[in-house]
C-alpha atoms as a PDB file:
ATOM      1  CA  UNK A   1       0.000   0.000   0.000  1.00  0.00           C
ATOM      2  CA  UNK A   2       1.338   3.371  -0.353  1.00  0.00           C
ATOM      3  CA  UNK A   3       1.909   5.794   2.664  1.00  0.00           C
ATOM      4  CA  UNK A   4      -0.800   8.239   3.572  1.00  0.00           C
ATOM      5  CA  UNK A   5      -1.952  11.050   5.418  1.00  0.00           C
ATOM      6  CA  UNK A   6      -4.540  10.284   7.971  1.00  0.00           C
ATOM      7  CA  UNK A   7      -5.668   7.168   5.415  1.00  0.00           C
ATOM      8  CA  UNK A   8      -9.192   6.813   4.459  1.00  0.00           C
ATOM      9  CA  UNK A   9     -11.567   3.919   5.908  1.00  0.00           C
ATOM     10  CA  UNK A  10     -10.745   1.578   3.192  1.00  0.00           C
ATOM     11  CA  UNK A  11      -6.505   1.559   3.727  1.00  0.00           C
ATOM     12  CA  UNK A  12      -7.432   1.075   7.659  1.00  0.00           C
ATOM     13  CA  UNK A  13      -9.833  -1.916   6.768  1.00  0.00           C
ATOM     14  CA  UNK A  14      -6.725  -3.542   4.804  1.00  0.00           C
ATOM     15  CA  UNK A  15      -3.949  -2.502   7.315  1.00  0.00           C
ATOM     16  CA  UNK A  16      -6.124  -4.321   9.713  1.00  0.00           C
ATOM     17  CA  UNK A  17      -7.207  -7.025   8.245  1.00  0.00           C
ATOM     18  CA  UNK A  18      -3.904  -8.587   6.047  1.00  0.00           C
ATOM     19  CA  UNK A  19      -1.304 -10.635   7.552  1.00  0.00           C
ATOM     20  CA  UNK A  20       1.345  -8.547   6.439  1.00  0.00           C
ATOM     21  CA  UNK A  21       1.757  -5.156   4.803  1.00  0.00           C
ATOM     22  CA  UNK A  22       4.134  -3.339   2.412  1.00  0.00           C
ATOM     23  CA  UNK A  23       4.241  -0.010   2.488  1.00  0.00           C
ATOM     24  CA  UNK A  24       5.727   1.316  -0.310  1.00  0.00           C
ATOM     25  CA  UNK A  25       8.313   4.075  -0.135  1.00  0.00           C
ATOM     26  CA  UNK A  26      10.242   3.680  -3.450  1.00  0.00           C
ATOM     27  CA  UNK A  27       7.713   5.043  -5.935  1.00  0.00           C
ATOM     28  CA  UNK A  28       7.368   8.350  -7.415  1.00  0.00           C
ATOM     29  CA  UNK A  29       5.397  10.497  -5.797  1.00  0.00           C
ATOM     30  CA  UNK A  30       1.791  11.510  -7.077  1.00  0.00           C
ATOM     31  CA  UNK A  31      -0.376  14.456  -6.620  1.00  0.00           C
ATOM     32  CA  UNK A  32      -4.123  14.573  -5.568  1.00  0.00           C
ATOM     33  CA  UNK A  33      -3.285  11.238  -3.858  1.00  0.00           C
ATOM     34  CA  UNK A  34      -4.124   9.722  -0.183  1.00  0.00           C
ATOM     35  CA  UNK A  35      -0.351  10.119   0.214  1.00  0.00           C
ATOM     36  CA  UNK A  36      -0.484  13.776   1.249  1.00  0.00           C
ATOM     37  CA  UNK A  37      -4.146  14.267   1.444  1.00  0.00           C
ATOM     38  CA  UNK A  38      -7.210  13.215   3.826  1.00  0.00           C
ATOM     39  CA  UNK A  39     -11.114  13.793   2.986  1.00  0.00           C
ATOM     40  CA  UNK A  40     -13.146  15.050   6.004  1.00  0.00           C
ATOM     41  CA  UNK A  41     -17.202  15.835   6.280  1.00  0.00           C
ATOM     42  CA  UNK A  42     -17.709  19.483   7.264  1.00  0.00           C
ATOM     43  CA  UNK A  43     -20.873  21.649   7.291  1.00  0.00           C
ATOM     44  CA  UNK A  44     -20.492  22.420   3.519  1.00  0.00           C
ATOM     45  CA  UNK A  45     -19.781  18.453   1.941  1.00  0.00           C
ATOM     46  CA  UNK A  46     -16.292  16.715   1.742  1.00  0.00           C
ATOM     47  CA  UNK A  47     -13.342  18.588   2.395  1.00  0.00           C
ATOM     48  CA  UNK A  48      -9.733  17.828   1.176  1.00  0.00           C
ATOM     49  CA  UNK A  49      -6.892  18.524   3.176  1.00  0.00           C
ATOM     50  CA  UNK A  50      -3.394  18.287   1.666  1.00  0.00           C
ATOM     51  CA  UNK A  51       0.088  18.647   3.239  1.00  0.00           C
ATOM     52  CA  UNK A  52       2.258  20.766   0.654  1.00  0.00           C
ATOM     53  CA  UNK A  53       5.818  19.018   0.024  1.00  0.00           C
ATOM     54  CA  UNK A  54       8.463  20.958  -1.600  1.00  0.00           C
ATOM     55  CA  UNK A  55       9.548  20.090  -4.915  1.00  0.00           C
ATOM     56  CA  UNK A  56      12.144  17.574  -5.632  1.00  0.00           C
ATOM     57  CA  UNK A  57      16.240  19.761  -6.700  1.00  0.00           C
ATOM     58  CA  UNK A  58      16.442  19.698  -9.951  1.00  0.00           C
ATOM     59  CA  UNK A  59      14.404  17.680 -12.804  1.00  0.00           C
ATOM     60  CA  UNK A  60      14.852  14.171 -10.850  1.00  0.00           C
ATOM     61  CA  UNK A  61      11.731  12.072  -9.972  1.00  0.00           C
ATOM     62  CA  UNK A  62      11.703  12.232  -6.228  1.00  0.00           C
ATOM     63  CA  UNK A  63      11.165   9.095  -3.891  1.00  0.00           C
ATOM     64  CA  UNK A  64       7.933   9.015  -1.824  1.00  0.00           C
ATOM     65  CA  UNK A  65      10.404   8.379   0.639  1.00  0.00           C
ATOM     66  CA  UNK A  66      12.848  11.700  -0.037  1.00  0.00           C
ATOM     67  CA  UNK A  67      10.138  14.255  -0.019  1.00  0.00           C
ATOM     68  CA  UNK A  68       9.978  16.626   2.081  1.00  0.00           C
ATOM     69  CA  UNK A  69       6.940  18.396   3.527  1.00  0.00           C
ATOM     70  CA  UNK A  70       7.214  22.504   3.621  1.00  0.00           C
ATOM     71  CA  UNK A  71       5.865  24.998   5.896  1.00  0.00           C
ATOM     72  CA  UNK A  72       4.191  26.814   3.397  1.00  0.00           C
ATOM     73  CA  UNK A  73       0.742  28.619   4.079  1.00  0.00           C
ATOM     74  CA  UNK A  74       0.673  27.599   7.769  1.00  0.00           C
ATOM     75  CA  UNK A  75      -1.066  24.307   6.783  1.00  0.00           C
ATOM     76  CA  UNK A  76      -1.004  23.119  10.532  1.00  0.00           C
ATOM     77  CA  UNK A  77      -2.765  25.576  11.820  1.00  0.00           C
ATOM     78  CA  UNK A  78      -5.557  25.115   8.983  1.00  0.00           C
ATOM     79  CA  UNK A  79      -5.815  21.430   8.999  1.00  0.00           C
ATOM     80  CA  UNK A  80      -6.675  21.671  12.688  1.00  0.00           C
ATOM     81  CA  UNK A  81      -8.987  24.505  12.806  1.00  0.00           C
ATOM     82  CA  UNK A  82     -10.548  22.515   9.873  1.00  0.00           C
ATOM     83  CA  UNK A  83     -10.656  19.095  12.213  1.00  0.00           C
ATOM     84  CA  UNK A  84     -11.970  21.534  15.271  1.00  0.00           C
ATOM     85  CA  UNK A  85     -14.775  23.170  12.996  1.00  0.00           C
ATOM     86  CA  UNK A  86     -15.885  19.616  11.360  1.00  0.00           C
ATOM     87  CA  UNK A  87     -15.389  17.222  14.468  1.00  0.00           C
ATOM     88  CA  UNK A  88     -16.236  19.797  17.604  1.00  0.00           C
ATOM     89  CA  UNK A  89     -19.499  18.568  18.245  1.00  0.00           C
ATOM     90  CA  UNK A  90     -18.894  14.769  16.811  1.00  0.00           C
ATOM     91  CA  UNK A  91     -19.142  12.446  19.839  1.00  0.00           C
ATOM     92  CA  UNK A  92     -15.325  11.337  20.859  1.00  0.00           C
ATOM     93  CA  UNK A  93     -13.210  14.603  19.096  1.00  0.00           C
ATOM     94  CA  UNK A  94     -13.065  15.669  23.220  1.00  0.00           C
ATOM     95  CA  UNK A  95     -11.938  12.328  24.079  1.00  0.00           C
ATOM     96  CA  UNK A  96      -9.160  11.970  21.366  1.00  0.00           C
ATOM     97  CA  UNK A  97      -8.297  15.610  20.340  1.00  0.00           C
ATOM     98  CA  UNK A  98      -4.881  15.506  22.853  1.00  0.00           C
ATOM     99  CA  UNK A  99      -3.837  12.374  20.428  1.00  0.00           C
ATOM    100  CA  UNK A 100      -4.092  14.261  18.251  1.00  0.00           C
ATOM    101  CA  UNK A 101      -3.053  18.105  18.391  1.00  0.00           C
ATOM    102  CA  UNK A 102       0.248  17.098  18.299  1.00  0.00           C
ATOM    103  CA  UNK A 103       0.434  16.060  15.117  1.00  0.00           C
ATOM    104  CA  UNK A 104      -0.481  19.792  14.014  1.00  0.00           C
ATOM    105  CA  UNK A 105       2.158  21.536  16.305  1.00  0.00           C
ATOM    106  CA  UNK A 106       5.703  19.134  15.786  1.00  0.00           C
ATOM    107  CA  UNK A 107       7.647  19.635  12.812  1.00  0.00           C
ATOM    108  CA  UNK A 108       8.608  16.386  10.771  1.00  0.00           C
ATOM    109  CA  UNK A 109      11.022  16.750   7.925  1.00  0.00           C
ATOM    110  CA  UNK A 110       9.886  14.094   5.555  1.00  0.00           C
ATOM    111  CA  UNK A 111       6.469  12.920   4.344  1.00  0.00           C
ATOM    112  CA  UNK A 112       6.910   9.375   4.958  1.00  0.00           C
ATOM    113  CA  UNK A 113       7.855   9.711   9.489  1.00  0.00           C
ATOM    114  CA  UNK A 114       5.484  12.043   9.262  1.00  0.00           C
ATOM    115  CA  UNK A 115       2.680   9.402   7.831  1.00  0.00           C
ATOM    116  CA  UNK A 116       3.995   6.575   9.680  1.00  0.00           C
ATOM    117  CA  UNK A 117       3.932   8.796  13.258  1.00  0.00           C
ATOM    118  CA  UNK A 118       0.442   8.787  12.525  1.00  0.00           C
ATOM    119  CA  UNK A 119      -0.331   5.360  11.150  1.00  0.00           C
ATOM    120  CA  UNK A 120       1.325   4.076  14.496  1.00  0.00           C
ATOM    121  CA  UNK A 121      -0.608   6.599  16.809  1.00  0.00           C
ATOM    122  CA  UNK A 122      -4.226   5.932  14.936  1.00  0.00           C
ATOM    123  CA  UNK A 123      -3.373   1.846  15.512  1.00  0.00           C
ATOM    124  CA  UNK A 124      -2.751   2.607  19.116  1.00  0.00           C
ATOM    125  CA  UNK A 125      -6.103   4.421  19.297  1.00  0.00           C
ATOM    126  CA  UNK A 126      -8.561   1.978  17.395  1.00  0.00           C
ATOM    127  CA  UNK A 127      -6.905  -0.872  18.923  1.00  0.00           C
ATOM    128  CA  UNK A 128      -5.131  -2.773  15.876  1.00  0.00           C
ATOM    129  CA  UNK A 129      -2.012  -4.662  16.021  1.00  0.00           C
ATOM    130  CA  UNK A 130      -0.628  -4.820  11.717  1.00  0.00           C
ATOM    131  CA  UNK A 131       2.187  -6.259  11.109  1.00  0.00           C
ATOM    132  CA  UNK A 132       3.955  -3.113   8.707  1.00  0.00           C
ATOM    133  CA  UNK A 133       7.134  -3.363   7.078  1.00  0.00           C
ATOM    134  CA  UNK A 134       8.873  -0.724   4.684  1.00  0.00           C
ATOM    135  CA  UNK A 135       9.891  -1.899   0.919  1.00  0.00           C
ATOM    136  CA  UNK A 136      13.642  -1.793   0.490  1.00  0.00           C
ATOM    137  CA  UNK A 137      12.726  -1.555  -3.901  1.00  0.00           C
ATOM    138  CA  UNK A 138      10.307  -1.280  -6.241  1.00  0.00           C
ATOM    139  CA  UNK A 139       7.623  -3.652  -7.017  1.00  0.00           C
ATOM    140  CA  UNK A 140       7.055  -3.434 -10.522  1.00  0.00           C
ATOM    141  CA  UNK A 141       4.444  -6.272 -10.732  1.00  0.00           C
ATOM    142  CA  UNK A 142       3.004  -6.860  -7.302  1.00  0.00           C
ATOM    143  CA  UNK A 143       0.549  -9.441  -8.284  1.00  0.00           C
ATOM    144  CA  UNK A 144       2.808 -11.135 -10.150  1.00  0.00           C
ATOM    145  CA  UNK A 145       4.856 -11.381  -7.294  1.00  0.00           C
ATOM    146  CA  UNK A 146       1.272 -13.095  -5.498  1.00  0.00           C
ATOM    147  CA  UNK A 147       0.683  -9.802  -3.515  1.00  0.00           C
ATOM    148  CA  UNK A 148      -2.280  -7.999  -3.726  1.00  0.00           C
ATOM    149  CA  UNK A 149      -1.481  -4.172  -4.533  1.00  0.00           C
ATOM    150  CA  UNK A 150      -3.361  -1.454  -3.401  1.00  0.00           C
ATOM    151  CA  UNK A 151      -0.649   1.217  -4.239  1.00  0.00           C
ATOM    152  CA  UNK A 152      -2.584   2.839  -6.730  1.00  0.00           C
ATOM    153  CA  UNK A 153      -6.523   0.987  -6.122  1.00  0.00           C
ATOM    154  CA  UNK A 154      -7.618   3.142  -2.875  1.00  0.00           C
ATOM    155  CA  UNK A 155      -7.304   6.405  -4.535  1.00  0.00           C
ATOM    156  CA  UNK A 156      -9.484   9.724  -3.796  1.00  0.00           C
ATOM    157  CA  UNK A 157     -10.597  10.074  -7.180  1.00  0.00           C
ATOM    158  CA  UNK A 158     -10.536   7.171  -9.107  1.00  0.00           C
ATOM    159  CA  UNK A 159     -10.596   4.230  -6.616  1.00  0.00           C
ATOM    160  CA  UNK A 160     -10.000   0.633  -8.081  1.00  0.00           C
ATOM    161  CA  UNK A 161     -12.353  -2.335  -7.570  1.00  0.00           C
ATOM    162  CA  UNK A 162     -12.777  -3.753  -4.258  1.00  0.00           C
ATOM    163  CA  UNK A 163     -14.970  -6.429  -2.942  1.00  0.00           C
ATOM    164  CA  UNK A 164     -13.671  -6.923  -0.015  1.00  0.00           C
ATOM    165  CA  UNK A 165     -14.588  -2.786   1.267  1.00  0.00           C
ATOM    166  CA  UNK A 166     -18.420  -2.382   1.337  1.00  0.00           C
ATOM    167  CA  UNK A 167     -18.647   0.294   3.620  1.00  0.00           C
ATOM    168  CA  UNK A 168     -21.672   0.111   6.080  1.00  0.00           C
ATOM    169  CA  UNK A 169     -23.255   3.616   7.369  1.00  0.00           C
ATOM    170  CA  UNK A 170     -22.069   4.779  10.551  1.00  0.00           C
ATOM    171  CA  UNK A 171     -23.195   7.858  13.067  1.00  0.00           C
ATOM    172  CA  UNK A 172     -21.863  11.225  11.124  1.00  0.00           C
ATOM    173  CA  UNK A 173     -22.094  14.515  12.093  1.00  0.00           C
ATOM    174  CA  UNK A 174     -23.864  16.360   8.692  1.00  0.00           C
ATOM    175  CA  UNK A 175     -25.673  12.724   8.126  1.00  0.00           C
ATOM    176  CA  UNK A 176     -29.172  14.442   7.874  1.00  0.00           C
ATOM    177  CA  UNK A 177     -27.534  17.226   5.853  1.00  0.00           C
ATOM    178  CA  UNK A 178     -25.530  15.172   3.302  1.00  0.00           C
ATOM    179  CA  UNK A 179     -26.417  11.857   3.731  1.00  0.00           C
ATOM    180  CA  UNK A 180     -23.622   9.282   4.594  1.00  0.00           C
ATOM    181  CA  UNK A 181     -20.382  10.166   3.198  1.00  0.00           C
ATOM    182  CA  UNK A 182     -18.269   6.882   2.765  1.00  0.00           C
ATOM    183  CA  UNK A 183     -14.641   6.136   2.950  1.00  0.00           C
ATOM    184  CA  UNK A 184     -13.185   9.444   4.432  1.00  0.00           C
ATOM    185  CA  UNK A 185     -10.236   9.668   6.682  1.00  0.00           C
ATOM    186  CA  UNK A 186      -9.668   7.893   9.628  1.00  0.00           C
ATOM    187  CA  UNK A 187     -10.108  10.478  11.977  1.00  0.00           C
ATOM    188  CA  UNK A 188     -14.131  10.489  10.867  1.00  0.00           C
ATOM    189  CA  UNK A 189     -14.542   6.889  11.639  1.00  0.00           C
ATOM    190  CA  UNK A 190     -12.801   7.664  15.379  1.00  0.00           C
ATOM    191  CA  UNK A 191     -13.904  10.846  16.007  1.00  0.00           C
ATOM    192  CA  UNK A 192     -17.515   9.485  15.290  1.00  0.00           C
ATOM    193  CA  UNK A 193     -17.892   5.986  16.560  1.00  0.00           C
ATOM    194  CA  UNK A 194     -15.030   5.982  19.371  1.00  0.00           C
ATOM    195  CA  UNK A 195     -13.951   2.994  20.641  1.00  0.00           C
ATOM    196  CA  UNK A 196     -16.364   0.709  18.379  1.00  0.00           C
ATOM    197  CA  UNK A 197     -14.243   1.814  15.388  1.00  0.00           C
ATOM    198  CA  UNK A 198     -12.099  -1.717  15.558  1.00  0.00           C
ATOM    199  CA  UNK A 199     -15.311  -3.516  14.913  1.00  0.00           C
ATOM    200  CA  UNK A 200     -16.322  -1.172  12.177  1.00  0.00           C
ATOM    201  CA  UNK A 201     -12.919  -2.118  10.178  1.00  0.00           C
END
């Protein structure tokens, strides 16, 4: 799977419920991606929120694992008044937002600790124990190889085929508003359903 940001409901379903996963941190980085984005329900519909990386020196492809995330337009600060504003009044955003915050107010140099800080904090919180590793190359032909790649199938905008993730409805904040919004970032499944979000995934 690749790395992301806060992951959507789907990646947490798979990080959960496979033996072992890859997460890749050899391929090229791509925009408009779970990688450095996370969807969230707010008053007005689905929000995105993206972490801006810098660009890689010179004309080189950079590594998902080289890139660096910049401080520009006080993103931090954003993303968590966004998180207070959609999740204040949700039922457990009291009860987790200390987990959280810090995320928001530490400085991590590259995308990937950064990602991985919070895979291992949001596993700690719902309860899971995934067996993770890091790829040390490129996986050309993953299924090939007899493992089942999600790198590019749980995807905000054009998500592959997956049987395996039907996603029930569960309690949302703006559910009357805009109906049940599936798949969005972990943080909506936690800050919504608490302590029951294990047996959601």
């Amino acid at each position: 799977m690749s790395t992301t940001y806060f992951g959507p409901v789907q990646w947490y379903q798979k990080l959960h419920r496979a033996e072992l996963v890859t997460i890749e941190q050899w391929e090229s980085f791509q925009k408009q991606t779970y990688r450095n984005r996370c969807l969230i329900a707010t008053t007005q519909g689905v929000q995105a929120l993206t972490v801006p990386v810098e660009k890689p020196v010179g004309n080189g492809t950079a590594y998902i694992k080289d890139l660096r995330i910049s401080d520009h337009g006080n993103w931090r600060h954003l993303h968590w008044n966004a998180l207070q504003s959609a999740y204040g009044e949700s039922p457990f955003f009291e009860y987790y937002q200390d987990d959280i915050r810090p995320f928001f107010e530490e400085r991590w140099t590259y995308l990937v600790d950064f990602n991985e800080a919070i895979r291992q904090k949001m596993c700690e919180l719902i309860d899971i124990l995934p067996d993770v590793t890091y790829s040390n190359t490129y996986i050309a032909d993953a299924q090939t190889a007899g493992i089942a790649d999600f790198r590019a199938a749980i995807h905000p905008k054009h998500p592959a085929q997956d049987d395996d993730f039907k996603p029930k409805p569960y309690y949302q904040v703006y559910q009357t508003k805009h109906g049940f919004l599936k798949n969005l970032s972990i943080l909506d499944l936690l800050f919504n359903v608490g302590p029951e979000s294990v047996f959601y995934l």
